[in-house]
mmCIF file of C-alpha atoms and ligand atoms in Angstrom:
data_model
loop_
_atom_site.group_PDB
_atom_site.id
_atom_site.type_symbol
_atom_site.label_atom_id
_atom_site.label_comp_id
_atom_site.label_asym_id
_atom_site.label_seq_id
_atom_site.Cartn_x
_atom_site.Cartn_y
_atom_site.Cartn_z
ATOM 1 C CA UNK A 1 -15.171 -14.128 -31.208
ATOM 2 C CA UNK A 2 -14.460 -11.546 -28.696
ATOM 3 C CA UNK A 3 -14.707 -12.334 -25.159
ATOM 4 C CA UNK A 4 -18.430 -10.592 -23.741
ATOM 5 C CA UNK A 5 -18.307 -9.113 -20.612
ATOM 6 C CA UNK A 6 -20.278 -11.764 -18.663
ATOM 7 C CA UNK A 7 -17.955 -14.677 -19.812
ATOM 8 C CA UNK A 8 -14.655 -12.375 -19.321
ATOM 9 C CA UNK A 9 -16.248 -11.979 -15.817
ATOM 10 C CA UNK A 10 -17.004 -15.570 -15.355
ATOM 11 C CA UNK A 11 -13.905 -16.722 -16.299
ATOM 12 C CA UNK A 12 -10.924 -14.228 -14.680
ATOM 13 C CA UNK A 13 -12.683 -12.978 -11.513
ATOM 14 C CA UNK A 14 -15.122 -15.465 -10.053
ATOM 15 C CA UNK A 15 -12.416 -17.431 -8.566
ATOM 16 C CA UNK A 16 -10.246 -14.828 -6.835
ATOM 17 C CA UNK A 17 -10.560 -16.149 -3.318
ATOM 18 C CA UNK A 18 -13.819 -17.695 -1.360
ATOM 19 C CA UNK A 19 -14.650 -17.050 2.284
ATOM 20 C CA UNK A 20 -16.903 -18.527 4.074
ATOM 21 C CA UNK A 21 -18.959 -15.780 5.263
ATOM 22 C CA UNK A 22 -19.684 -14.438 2.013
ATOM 23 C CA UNK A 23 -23.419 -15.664 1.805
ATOM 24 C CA UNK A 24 -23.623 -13.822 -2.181
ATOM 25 C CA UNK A 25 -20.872 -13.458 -4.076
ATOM 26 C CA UNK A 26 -20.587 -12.596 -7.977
ATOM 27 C CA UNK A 27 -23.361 -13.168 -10.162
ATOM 28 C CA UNK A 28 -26.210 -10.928 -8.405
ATOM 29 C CA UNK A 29 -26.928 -7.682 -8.413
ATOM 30 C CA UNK A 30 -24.799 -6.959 -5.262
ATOM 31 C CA UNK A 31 -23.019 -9.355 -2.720
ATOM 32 C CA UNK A 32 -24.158 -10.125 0.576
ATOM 33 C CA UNK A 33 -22.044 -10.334 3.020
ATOM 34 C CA UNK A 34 -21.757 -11.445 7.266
ATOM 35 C CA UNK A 35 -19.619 -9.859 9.244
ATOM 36 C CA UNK A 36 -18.503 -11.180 12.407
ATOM 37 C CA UNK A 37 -19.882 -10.614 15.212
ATOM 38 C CA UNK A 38 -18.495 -7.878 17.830
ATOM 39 C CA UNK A 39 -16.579 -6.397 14.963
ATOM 40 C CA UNK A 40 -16.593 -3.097 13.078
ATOM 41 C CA UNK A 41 -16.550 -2.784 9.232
ATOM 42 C CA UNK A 42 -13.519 -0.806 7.578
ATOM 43 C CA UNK A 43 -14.025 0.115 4.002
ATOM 44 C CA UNK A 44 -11.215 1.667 1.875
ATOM 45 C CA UNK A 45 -11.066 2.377 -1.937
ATOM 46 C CA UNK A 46 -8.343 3.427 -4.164
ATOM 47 C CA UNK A 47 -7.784 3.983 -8.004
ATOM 48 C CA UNK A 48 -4.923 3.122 -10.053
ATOM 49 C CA UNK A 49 -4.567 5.386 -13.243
ATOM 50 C CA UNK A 50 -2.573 3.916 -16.057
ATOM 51 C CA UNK A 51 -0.039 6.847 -16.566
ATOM 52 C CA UNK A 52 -0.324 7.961 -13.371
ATOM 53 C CA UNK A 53 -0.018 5.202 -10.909
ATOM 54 C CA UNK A 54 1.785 2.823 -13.277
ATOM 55 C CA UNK A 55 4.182 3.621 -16.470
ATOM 56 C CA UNK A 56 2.341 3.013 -19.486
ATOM 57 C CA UNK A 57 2.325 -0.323 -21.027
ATOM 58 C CA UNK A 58 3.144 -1.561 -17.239
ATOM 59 C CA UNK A 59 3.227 -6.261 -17.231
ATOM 60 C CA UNK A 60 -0.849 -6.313 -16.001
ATOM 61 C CA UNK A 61 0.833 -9.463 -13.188
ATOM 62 C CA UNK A 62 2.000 -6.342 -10.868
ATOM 63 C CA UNK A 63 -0.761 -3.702 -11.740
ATOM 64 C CA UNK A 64 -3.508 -6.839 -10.063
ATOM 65 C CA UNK A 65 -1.001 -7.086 -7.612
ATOM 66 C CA UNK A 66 -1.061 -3.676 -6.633
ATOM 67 C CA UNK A 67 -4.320 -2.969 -7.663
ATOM 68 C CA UNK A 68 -5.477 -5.135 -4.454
ATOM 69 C CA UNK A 69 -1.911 -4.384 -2.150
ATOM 70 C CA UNK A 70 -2.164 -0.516 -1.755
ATOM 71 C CA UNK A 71 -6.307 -0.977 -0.159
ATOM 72 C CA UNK A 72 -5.036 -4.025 1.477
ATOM 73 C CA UNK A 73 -2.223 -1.710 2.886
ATOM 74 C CA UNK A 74 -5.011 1.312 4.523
ATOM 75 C CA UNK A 75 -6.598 -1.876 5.641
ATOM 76 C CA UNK A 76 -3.891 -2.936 7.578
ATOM 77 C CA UNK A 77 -3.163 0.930 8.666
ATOM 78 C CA UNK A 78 -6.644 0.660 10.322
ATOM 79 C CA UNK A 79 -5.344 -2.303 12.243
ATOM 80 C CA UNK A 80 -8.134 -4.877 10.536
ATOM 81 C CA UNK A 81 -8.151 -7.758 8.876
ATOM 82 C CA UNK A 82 -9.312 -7.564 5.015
ATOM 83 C CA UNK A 83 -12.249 -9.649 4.132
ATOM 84 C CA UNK A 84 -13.833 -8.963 0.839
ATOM 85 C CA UNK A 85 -13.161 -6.681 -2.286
ATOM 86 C CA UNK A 86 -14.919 -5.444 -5.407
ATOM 87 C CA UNK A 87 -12.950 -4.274 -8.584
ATOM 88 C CA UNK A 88 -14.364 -1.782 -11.091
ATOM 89 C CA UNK A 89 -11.951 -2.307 -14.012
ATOM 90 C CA UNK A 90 -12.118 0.083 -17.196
ATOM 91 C CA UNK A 91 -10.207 -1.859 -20.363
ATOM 92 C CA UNK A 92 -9.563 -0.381 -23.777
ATOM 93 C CA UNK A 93 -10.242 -3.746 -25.062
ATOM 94 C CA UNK A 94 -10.999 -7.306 -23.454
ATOM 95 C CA UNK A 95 -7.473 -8.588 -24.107
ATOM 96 C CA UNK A 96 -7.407 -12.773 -22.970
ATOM 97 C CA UNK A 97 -3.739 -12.679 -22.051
ATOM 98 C CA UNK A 98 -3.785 -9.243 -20.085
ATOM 99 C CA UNK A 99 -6.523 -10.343 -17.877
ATOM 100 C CA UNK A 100 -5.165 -14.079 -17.397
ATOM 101 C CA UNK A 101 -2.448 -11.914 -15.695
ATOM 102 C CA UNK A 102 -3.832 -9.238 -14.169
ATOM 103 C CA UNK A 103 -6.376 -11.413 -12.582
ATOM 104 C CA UNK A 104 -3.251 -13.763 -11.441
ATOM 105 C CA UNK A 105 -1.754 -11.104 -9.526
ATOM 106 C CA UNK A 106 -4.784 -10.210 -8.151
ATOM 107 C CA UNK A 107 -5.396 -13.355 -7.223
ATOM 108 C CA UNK A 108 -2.325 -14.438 -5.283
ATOM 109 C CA UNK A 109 -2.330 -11.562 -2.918
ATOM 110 C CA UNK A 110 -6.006 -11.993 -2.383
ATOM 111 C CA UNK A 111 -5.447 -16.182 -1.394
ATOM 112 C CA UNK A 112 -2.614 -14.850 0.432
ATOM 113 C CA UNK A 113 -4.804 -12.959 2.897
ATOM 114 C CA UNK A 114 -8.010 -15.107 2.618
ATOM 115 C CA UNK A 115 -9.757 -12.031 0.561
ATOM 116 C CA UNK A 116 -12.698 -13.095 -1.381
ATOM 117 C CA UNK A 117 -13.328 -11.048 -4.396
ATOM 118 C CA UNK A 118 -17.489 -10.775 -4.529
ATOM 119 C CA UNK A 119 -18.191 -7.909 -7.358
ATOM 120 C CA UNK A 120 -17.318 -5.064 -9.672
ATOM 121 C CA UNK A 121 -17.697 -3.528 -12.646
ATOM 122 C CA UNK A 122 -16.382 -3.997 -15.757
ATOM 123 C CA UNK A 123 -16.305 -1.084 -18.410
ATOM 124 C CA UNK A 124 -14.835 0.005 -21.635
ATOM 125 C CA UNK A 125 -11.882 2.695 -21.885
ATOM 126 C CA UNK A 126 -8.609 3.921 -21.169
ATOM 127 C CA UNK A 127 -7.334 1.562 -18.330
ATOM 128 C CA UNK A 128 -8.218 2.649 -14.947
ATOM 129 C CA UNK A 129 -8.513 0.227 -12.042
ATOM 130 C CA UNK A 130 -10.855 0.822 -8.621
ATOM 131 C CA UNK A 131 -10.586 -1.921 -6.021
ATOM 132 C CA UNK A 132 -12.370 -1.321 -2.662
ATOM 133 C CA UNK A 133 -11.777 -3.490 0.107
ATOM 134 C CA UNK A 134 -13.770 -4.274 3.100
ATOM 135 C CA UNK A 135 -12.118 -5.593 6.330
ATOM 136 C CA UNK A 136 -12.927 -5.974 9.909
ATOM 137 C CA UNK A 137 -11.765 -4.987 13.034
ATOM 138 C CA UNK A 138 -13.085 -5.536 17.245
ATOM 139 C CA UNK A 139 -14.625 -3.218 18.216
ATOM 140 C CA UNK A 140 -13.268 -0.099 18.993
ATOM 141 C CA UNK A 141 -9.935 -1.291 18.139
ATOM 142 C CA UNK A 142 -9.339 0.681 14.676
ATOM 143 C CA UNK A 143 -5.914 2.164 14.320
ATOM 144 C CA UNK A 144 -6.615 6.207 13.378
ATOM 145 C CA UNK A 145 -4.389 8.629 12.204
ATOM 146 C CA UNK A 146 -5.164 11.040 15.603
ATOM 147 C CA UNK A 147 -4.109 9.629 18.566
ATOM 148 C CA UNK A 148 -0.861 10.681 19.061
ATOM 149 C CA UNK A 149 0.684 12.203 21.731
ATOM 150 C CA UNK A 150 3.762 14.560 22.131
ATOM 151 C CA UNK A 151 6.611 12.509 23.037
ATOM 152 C CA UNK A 152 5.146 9.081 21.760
ATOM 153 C CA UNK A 153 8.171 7.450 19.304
ATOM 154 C CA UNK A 154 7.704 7.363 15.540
ATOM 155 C CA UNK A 155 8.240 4.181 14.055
ATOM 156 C CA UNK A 156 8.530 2.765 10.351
ATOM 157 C CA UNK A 157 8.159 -0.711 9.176
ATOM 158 C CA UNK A 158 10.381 -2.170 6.668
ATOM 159 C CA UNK A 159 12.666 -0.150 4.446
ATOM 160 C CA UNK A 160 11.347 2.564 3.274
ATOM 161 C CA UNK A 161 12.517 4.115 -0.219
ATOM 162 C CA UNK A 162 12.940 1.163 -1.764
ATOM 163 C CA UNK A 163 9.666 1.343 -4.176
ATOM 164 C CA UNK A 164 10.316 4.958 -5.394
ATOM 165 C CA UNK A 165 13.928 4.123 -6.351
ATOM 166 C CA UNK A 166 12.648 0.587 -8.025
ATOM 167 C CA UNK A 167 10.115 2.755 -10.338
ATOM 168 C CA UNK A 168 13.203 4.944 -11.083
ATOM 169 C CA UNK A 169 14.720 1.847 -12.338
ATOM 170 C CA UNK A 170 11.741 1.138 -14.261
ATOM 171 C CA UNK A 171 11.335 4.584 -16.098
ATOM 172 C CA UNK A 172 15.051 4.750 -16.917
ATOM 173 C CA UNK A 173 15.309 7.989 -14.623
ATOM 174 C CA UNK A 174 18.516 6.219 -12.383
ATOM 175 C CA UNK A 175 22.092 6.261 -13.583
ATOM 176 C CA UNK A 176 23.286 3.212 -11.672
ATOM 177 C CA UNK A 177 26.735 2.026 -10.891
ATOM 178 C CA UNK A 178 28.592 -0.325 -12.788
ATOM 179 C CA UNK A 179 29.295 -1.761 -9.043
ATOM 180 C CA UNK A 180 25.398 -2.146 -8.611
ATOM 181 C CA UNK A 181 23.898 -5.966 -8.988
ATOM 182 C CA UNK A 182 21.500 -7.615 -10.803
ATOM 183 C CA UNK A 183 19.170 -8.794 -7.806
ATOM 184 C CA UNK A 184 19.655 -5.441 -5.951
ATOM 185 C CA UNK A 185 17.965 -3.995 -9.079
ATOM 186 C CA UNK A 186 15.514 -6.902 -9.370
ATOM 187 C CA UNK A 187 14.793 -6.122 -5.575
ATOM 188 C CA UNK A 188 14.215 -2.518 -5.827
ATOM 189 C CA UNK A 189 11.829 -3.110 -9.151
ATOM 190 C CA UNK A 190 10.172 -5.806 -7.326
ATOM 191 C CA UNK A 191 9.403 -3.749 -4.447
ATOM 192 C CA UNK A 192 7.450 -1.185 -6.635
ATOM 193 C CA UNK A 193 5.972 -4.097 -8.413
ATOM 194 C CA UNK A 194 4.864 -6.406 -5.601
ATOM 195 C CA UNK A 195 4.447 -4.273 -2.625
ATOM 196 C CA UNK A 196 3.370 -6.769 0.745
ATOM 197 C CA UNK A 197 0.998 -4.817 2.572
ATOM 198 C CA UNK A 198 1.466 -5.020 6.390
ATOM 199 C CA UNK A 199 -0.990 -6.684 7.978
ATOM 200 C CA UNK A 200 0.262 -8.814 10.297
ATOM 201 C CA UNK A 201 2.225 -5.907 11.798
ATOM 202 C CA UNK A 202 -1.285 -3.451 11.742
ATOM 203 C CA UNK A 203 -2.930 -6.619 14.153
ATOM 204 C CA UNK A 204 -0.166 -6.355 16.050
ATOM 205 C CA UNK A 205 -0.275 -3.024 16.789
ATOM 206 C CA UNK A 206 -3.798 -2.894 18.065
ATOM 207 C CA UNK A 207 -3.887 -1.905 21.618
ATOM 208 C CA UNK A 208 0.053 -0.497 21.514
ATOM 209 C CA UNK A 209 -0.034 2.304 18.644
ATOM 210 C CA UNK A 210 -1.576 5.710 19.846
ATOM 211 C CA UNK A 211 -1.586 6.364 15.466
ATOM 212 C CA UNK A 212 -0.847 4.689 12.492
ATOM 213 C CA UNK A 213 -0.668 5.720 8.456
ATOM 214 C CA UNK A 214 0.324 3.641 5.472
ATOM 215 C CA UNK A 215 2.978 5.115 4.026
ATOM 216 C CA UNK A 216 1.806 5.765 0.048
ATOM 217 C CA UNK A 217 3.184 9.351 -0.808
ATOM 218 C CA UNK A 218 5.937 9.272 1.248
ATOM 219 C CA UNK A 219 7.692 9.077 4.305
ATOM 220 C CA UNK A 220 7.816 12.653 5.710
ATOM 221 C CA UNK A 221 4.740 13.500 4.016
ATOM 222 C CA UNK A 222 2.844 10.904 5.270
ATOM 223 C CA UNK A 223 4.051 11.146 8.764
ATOM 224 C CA UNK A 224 3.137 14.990 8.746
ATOM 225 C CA UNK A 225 -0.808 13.987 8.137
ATOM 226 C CA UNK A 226 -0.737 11.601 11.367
ATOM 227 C CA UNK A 227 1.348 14.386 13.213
ATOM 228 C CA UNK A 228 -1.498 16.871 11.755
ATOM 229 C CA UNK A 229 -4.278 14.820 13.000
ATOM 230 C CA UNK A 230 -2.824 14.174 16.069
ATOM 231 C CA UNK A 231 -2.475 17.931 16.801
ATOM 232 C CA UNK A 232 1.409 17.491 17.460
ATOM 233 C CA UNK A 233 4.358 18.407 15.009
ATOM 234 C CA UNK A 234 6.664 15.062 14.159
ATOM 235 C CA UNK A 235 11.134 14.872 13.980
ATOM 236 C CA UNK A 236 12.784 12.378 12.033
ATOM 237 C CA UNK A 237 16.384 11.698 12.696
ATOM 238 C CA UNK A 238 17.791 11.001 9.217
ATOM 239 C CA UNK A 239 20.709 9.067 10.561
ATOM 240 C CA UNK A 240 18.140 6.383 11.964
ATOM 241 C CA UNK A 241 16.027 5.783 9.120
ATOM 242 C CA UNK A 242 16.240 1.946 8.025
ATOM 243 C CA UNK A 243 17.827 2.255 4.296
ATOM 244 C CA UNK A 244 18.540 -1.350 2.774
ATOM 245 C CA UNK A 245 21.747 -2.331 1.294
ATOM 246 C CA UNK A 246 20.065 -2.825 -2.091
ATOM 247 C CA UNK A 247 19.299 0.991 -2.020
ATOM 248 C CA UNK A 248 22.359 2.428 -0.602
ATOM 249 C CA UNK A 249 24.231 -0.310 -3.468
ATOM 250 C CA UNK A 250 22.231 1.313 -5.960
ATOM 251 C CA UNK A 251 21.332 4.965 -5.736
ATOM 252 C CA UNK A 252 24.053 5.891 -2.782
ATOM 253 C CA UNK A 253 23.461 7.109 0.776
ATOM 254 C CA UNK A 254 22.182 10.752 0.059
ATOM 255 C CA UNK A 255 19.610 9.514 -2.922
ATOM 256 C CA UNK A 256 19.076 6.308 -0.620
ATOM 257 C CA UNK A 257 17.508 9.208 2.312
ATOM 258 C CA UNK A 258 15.833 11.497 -0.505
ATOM 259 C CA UNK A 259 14.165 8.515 -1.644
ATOM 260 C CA UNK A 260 13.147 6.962 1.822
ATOM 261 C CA UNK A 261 11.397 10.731 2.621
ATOM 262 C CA UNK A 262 9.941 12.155 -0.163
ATOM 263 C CA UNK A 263 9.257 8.871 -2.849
ATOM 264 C CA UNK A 264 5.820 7.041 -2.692
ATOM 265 C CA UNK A 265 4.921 3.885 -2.764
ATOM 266 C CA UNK A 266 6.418 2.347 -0.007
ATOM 267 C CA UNK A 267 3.162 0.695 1.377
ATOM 268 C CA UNK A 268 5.070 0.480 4.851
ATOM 269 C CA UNK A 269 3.376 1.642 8.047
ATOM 270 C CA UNK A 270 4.410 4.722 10.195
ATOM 271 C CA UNK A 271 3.077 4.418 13.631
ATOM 272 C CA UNK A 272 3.702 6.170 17.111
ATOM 273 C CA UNK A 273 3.896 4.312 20.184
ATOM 274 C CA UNK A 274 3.878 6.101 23.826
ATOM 275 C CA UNK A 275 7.214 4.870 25.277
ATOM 276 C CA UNK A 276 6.013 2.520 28.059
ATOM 277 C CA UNK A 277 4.534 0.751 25.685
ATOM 278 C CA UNK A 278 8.012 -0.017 22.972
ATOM 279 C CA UNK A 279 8.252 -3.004 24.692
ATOM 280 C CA UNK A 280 5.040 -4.598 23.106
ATOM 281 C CA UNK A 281 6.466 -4.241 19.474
ATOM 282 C CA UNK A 282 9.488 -7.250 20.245
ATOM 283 C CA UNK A 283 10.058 -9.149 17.033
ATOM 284 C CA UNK A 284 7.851 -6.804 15.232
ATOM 285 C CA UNK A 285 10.454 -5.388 12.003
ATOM 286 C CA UNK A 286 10.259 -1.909 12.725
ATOM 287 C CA UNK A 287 12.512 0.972 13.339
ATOM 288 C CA UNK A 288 12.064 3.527 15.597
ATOM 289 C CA UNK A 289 12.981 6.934 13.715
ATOM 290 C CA UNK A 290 11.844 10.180 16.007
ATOM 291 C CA UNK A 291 9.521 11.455 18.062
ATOM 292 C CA UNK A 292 6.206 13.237 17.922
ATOM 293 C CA UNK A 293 6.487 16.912 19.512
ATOM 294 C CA UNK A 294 4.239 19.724 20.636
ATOM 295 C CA UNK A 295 5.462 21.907 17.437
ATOM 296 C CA UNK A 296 3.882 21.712 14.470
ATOM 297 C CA UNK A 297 5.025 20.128 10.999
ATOM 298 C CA UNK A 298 7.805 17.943 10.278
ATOM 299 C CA UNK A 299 11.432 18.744 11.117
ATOM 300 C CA UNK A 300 14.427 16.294 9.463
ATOM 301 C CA UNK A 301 17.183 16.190 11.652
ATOM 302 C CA UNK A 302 20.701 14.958 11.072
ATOM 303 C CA UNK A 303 22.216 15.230 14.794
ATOM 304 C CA UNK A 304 21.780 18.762 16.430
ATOM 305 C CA UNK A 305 21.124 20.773 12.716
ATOM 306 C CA UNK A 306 17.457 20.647 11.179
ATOM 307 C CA UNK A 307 17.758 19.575 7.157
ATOM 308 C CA UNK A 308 15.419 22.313 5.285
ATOM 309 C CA UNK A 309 12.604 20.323 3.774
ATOM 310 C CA UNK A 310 9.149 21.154 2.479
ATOM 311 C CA UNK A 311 8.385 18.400 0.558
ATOM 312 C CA UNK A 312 4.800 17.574 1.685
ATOM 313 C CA UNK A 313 4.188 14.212 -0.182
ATOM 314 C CA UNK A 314 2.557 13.525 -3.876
ATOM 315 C CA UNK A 315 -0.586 16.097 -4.483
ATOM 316 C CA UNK A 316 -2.723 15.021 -8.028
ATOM 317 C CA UNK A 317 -4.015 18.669 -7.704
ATOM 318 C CA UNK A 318 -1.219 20.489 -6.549
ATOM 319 C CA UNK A 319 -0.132 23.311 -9.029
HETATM 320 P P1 ADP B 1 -25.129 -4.912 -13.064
HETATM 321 O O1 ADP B 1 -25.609 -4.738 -14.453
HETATM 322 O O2 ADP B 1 -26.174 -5.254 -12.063
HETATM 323 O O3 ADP B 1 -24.220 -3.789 -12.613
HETATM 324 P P2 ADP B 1 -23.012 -6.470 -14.082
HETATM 325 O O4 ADP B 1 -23.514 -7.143 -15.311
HETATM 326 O O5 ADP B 1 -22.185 -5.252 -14.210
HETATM 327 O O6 ADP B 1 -24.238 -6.229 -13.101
HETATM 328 O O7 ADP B 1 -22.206 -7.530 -13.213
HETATM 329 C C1 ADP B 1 -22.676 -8.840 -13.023
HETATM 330 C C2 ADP B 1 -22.025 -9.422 -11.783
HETATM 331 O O8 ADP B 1 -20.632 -9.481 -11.997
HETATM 332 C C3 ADP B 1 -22.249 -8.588 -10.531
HETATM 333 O O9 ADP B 1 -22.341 -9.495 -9.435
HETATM 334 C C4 ADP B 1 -20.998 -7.772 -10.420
HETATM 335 O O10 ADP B 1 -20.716 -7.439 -9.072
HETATM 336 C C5 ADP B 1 -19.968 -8.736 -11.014
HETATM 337 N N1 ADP B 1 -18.827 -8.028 -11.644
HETATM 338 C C6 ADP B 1 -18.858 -7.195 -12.699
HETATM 339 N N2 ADP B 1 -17.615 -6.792 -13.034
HETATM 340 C C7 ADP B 1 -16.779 -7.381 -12.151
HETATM 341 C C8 ADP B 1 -15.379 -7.353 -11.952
HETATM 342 N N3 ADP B 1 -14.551 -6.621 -12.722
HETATM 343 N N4 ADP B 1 -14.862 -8.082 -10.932
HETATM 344 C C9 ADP B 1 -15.683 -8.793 -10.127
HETATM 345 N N5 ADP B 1 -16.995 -8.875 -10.258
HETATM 346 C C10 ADP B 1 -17.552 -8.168 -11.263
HETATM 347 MG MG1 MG B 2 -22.548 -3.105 -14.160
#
């Protein structure tokens, strides 16, 4: 007998995480929820389209993982900590060992960062995922995308590029070196795959980052919509940006820079800090890569000579 939509409920996504202050959780017509006191609600949502956010036929372990990971990475952009989430989920059928796993992956990550999953929707059709995640943050103390200042430094966390050359990887679209190893390759899929959103790092950067974006359609791009809302124009110094050895192993030092500026799904943060305050971000794995300027747009420098670039980051409706 096929699953019905109240048992496939009951049984995949009433346990994804419990939180104390969640008063109503699944089962009702809504959830009811307390946030702390003193603190200010942040509420993201994003979609993953099979096809379009995901290869086709995609494991469903890494599509719950990142179903959850890329809100859980604007919530940590915003500086706050995530709290609850809600998953609409539209299936072409209700397939028992698809949603064991999708609802695994989702699962983990939401455990990981004491994220209570409290309601959804669950429909019929071709495979589309909606998660929206609600997370909270003192007062006042939201990261935004404006904010920064002429002169402030630009900073990236991790290693960007990494992601867009693992999906590369995964639709064949890489030649790779007979020198290149297994667990580079399993790294770079991986990072696609499993992306760790950055939270600790956006509650770290409360009070010390004039701006902050998550870095989804890539690096340049995403940097020029913080410079944008900043009013201020942004340079990167391509010599400085923080490549890892698995991508320079695998797709080679000029690839290794294409990727870390122009591919997507990085799910690092790029933040500005006003100088005085660098200091603050000790221990905190970030690099710094440029500056923010009074210009406008986003110059790519490699020493004195500006690289021509125009790539403005991943556009569903661009022509
Ligand atoms: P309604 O008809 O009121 O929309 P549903 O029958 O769709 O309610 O859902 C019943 C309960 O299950 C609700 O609490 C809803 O939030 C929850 N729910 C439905 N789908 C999901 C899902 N994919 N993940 C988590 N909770 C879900
Ligand atoms: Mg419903």
């Amino acid at each position: 007998m096929p699953l019905g939509e109240f048992a496939l409920i009951d049984r995949f996504f009433r346990n994804c995480g419990s939180r104390r202050d969640t008063r109503v959780g699944i089962g009702d017509d809504g959830a009811v929820l307390t946030p702390p006191a003193g603190h200010e609600l942040v509420a993201v949502v994003d979609t993953l389209v099979e096809g379009v956010h995901f290869p086709p036929q995609s494991p469903a372990r890494p599509i719950g993982h990142r179903a959850l990971a890329v809100n859980l990475s604007d919530i940590a952009a915003m500086g706050a900590t995530p709290a609850w989430a809600l998953l609409a989920i539209t299936l072409p059928r209700a397939d028992e060992d698809w949603l064991g796993e999708f609802a695994a992956g989702f699962g983990e990550l939401a455990r990981a960062h004491d994220v209570q999953l409290v309601g959804g929707d669950t429909t019929s059709g071709p495979l589309t995922v909606t998660v929206q995640v609600l997370g909270v943050v003192p007062r006042g103390e939201a990261l935004l995308r404006r904010g920064g200042q002429a002169g402030d430094v630009v900073y990236v966390t991790g290693t960007p590029g990494d992601a867009a050359c693992g999906l590369a990887l995964l639709q064949g679209r890489l030649r790779t070196p007979a020198t290149a190893r297994a667990t580079e390759l399993d790294t770079l899929r991986n990072r696609f795959l499993f992306p760790e959103p950055r939270l600790a790092a956006g509650v770290r950067l409360r009070g010390v980052a004039s701006a902050c974006i998550d870095v989804s359609d890539g690096l340049a791009g995403d940097l020029g919509k913080l410079a944008t809302a900043s009013g201020c124009g942004a340079r990167v110094e391509i010599t400085q940006l923080p490549l890892s050895e698995s991508l320079l192993a695998v797709a080679g030092r000029a690839a290794a820079e294409h990727f870390a500026l122009t591919g997507g799904d990085d799910y690092e943060l790029c933040f500005t800090v006003p100088p005085a305050l660098a200091p603050a971000l000790g221990g905190l794995p970030c690099t710094a890569i440029g500056r923010l300027t009074t210009g406008r747009g986003v110059a790519v420098l490699r020493g004195d000579s500006v690289i021509e670039f125009s790539h403005s980051g991943f556009d569903h409706f661009a022509a």
